Short mmCIF file of C-alpha atoms in Angstrom, two decimals:
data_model
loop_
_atom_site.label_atom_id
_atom_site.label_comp_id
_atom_site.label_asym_id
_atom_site.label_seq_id
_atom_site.Cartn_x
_atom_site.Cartn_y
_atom_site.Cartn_z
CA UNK A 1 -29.93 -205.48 -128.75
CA UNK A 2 -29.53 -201.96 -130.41
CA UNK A 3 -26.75 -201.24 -132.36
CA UNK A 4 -24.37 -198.29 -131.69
CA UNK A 5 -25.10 -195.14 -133.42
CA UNK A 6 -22.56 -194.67 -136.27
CA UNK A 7 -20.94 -191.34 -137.54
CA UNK A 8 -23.07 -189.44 -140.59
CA UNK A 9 -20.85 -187.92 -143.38
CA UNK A 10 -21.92 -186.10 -146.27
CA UNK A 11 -19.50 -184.96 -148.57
CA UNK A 12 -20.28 -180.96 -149.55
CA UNK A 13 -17.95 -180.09 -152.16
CA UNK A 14 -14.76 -181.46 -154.03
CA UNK A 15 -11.89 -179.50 -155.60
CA UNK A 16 -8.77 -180.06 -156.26
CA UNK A 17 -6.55 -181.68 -153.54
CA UNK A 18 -9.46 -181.03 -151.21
CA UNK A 19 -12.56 -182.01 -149.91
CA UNK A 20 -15.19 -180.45 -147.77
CA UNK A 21 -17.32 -182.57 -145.46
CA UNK A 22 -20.07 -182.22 -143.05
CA UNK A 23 -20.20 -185.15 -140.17
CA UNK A 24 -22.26 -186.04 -137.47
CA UNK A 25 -20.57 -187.75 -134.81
CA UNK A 26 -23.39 -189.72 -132.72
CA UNK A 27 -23.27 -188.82 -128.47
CA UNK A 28 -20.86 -190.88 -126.48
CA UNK A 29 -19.22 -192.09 -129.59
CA UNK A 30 -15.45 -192.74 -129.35
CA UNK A 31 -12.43 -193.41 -131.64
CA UNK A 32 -9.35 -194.55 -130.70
CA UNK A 33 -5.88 -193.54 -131.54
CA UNK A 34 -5.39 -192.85 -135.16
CA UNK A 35 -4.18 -190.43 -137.60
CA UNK A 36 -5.30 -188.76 -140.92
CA UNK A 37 -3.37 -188.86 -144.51
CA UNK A 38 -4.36 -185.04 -145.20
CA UNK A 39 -4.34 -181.87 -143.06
CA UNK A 40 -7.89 -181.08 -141.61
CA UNK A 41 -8.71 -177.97 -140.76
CA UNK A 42 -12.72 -178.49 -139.13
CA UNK A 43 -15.20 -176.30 -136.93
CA UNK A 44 -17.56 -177.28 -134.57
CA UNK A 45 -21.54 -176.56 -135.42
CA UNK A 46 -22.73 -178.20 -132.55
CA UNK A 47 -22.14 -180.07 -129.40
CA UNK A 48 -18.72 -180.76 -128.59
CA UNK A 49 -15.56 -183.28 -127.82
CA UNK A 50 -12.80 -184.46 -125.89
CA UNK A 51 -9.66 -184.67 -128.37
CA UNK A 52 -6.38 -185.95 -126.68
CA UNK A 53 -2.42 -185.71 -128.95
CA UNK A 54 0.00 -187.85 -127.15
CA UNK A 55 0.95 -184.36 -125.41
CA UNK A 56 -1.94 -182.23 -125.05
CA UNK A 57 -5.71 -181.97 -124.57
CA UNK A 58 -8.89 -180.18 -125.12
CA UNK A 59 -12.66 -179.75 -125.01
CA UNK A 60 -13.52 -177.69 -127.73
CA UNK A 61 -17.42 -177.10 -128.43
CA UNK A 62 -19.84 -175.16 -130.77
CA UNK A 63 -17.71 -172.55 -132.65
CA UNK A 64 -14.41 -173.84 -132.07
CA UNK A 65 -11.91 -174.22 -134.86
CA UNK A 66 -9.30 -176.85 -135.39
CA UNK A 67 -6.45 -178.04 -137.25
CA UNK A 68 -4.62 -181.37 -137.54
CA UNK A 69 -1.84 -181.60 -139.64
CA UNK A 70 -0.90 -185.04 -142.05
CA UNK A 71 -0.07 -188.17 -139.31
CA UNK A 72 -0.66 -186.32 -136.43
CA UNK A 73 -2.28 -188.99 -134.01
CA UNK A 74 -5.37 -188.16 -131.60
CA UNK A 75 -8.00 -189.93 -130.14
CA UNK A 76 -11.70 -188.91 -129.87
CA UNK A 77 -14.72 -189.04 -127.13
CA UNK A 78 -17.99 -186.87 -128.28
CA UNK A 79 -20.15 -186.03 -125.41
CA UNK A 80 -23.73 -186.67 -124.61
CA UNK A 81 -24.67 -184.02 -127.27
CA UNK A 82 -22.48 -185.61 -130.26
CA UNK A 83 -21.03 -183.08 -132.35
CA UNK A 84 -22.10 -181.58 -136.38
CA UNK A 85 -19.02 -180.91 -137.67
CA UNK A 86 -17.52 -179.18 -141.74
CA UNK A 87 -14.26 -180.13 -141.79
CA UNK A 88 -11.92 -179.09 -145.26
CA UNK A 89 -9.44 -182.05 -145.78
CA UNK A 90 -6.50 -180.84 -147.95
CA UNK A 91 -3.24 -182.41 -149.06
CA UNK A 92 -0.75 -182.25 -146.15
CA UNK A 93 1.39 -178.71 -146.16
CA UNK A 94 5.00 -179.17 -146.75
CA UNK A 95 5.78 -177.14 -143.37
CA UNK A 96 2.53 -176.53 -141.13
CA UNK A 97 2.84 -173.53 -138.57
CA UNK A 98 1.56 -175.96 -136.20
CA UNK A 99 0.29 -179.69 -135.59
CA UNK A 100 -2.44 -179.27 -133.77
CA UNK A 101 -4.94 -176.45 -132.94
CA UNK A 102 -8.21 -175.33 -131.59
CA UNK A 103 -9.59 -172.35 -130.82
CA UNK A 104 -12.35 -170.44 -130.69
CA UNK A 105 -13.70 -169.48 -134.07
CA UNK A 106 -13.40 -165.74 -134.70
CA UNK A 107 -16.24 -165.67 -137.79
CA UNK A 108 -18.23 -168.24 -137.28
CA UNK A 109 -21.63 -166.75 -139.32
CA UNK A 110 -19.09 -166.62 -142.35
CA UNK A 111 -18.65 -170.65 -141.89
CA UNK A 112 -22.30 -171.37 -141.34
CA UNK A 113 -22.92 -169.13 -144.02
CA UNK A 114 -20.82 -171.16 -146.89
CA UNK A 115 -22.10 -174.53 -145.53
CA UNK A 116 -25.43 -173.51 -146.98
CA UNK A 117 -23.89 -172.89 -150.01
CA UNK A 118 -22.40 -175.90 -150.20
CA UNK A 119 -25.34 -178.01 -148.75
CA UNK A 120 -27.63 -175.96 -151.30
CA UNK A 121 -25.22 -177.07 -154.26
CA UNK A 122 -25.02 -173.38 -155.26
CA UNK A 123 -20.58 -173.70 -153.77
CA UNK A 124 -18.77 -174.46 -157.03
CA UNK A 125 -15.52 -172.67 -157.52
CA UNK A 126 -12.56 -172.83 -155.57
CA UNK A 127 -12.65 -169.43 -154.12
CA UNK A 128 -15.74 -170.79 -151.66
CA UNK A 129 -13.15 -173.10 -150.51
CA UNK A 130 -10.81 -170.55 -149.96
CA UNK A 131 -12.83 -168.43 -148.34
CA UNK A 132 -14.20 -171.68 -145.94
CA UNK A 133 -10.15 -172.46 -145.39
CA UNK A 134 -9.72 -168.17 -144.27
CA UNK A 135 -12.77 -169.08 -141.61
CA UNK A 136 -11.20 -172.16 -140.19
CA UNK A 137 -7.45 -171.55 -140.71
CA UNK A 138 -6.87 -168.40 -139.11
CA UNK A 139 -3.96 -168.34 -136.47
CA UNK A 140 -3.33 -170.60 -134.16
CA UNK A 141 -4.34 -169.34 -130.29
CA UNK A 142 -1.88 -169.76 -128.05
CA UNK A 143 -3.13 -172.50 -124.90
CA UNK A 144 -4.94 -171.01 -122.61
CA UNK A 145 -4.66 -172.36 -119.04
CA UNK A 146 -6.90 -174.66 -116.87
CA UNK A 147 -10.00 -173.05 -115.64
CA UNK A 148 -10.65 -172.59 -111.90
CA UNK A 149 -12.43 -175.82 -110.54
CA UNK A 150 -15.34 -173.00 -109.50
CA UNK A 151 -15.68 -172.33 -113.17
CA UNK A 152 -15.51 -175.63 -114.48
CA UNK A 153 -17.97 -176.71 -111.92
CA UNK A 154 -20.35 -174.08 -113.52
CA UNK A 155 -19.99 -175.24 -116.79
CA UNK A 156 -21.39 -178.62 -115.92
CA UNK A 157 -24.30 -177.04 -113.92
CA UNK A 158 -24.93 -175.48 -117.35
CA UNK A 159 -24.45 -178.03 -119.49
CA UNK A 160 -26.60 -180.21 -116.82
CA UNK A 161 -29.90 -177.87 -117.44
CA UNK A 162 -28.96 -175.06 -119.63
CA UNK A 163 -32.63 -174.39 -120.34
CA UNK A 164 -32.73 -173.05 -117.08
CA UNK A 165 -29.51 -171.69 -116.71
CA UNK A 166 -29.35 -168.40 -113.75
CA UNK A 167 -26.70 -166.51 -113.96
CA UNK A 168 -26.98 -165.10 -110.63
CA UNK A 169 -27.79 -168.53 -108.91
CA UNK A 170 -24.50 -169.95 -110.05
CA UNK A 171 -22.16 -166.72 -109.39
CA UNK A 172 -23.91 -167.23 -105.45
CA UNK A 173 -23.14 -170.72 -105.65
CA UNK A 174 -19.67 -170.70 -106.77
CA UNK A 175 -18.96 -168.06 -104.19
CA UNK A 176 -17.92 -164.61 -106.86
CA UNK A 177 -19.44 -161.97 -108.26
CA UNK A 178 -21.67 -162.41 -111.43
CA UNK A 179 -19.22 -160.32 -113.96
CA UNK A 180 -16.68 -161.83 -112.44
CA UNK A 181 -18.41 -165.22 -113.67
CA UNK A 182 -19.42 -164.02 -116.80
CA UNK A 183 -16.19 -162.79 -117.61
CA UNK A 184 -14.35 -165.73 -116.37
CA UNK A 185 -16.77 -167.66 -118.43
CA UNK A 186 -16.04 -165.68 -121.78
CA UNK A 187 -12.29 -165.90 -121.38
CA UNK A 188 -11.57 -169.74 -120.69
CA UNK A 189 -14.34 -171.14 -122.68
CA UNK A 190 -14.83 -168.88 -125.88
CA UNK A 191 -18.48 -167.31 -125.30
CA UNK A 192 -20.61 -165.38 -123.25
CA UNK A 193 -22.23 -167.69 -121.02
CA UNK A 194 -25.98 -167.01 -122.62
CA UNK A 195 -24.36 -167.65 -125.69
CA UNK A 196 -22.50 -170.80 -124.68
CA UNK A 197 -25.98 -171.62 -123.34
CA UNK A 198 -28.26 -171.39 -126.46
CA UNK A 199 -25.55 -173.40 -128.28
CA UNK A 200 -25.91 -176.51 -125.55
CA UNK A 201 -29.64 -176.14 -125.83
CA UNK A 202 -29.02 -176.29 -129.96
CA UNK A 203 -26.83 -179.27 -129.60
CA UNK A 204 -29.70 -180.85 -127.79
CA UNK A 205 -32.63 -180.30 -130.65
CA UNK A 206 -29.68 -181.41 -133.13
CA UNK A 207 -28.71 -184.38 -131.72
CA UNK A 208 -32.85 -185.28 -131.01
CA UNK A 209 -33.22 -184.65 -135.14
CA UNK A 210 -30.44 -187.10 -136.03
CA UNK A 211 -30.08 -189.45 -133.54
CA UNK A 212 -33.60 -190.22 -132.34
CA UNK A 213 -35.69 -188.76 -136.19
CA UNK A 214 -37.63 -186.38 -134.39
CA UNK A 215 -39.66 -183.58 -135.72
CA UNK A 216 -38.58 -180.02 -135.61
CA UNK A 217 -41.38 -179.40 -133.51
CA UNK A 218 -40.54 -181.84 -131.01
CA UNK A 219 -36.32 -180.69 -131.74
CA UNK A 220 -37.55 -176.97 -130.42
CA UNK A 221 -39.53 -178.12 -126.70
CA UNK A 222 -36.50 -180.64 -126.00
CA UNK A 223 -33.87 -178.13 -126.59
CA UNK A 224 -35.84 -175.55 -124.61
CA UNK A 225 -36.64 -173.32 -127.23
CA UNK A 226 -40.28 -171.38 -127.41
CA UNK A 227 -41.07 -172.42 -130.50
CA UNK A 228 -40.21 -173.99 -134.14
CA UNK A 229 -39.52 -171.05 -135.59
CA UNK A 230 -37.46 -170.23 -132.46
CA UNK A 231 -35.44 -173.13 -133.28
CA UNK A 232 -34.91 -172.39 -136.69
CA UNK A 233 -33.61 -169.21 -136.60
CA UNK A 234 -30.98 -170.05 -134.08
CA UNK A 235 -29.95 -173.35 -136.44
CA UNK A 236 -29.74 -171.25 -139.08
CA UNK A 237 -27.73 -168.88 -137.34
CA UNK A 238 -25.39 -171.28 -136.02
CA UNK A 239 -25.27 -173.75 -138.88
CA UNK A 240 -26.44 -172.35 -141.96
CA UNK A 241 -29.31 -175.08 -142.36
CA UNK A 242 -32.41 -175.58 -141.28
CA UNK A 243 -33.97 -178.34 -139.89
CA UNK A 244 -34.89 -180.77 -143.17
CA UNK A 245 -31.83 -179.73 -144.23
CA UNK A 246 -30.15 -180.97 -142.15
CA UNK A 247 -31.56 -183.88 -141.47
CA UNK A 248 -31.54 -184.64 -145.58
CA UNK A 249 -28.17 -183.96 -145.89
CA UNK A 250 -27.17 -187.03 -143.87
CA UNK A 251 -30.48 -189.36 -145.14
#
């Protein structure tokens, strides 16, 4: 009988009273209540979760942002595209603005960009971590309400197939008109819905490369992408890495 698929982690960069680390949370994984020592702020590279507090939930996915402060308890479920996530652990802040966060990222190139730096070894002063903390901490966004069961119905058919996601198709199926979709789509989930797209069909070609050892060749056709180099300019762009990087970092 196979065993479960286990989390990756691979520590980037240490300084003092903090730690930087990129993990790799395997699809369908789950862990159960708990709570951390330090204050995380993370961001999601790819894929995405379910992350319940004893009073609130959310589903962030690929360029969300997060905080948890120091004892804050939450539970986890990753979905059928796991999740690559940098997360910045830190010694807990005497007075937090908030407990618990996410949101979507407002830079996230700048983020990718320093996780190469950090994966490359080249990250070695504290002011990378600072600027890492100014990409992940920013303010808090206040919580947005419940999409529309149209729109959330939309987001499945897209996460579904998003290979061969039609705009058009699913604005006539949902019964509104396709800006109205689009910009539906852009306000309760935190991208354009091409965007939101290519990130799904990333998630897939990342979670092929760790999870089943696949080649980036192979990564590229099952994430829907024309080509390698397709593929590896959109990793790049979304992560920072490319794909033996990324698959070294966690070997």
């Amino acid at each position: 009988m196979l065993q479960p698929l286990q989390p990756k982690r691979r520590p980037l960069a240490r300084f003092e009273g903090a730690e930087v680390i990129l993990s790799y949370y395997p699809s369908g994984h789950y862990m159960a209540a708990h709570a951390h020592e330090c204050d995380q702020h993370s961001m999601i590279l790819s894929g995405g979760l379910c992350e319940e507090t004893p009073s609130h939930i959310a589903q962030p996915s690929a360029s969300h942002v997060g905080f948890k402060a120091a004892g804050h308890e939450h539970e986890n479920r990753y979905g059928s595209n796991g999740a690559l996530i940098v997360a910045v652990n830190s010694e807990p802040c005497s007075s937090p603005e908030t407990l618990w966060s996410w949101s979507p990222a407002a830079c996230a190139a700048d983020a990718a960009h320093l996780v190469r730096l950090m994966v490359e070894g080249v990250a070695n002063d504290d002011q990378v971590l600072m600027d890492l903390l100014a990409v992940l901490g920013g303010p808090a966004e206040p919580p947005i309400l419940k999409p529309p069961a149209w729109l959330s119905r939309v987001r499945e058919a897209v996460r579904d197939d998003p290979a061969q996601m039609n705009v058009q198709a699913l604005a006539d199926e949902a019964g509104v008109h396709r800006v109205h979709l689009s910009r539906s789509y852009a306000r309760f989930y935190g991208a354009p819905i091409s965007l939101d797209c290519r990130r799904m069909r990333l998630s897939q070609a990342i979670r092929s490369l760790l999870e089943e050892g696949v080649s980036a060749a192979e990564a590229a056709q099952i994430g829907g992408f024309s080509d390698q180099p397709h593929l590896a300019r959109t990793l790049r762009s979304e992560t920072g890495l490319t794909a033996t990087a990324l698959k070294a970092a966690f070997a």
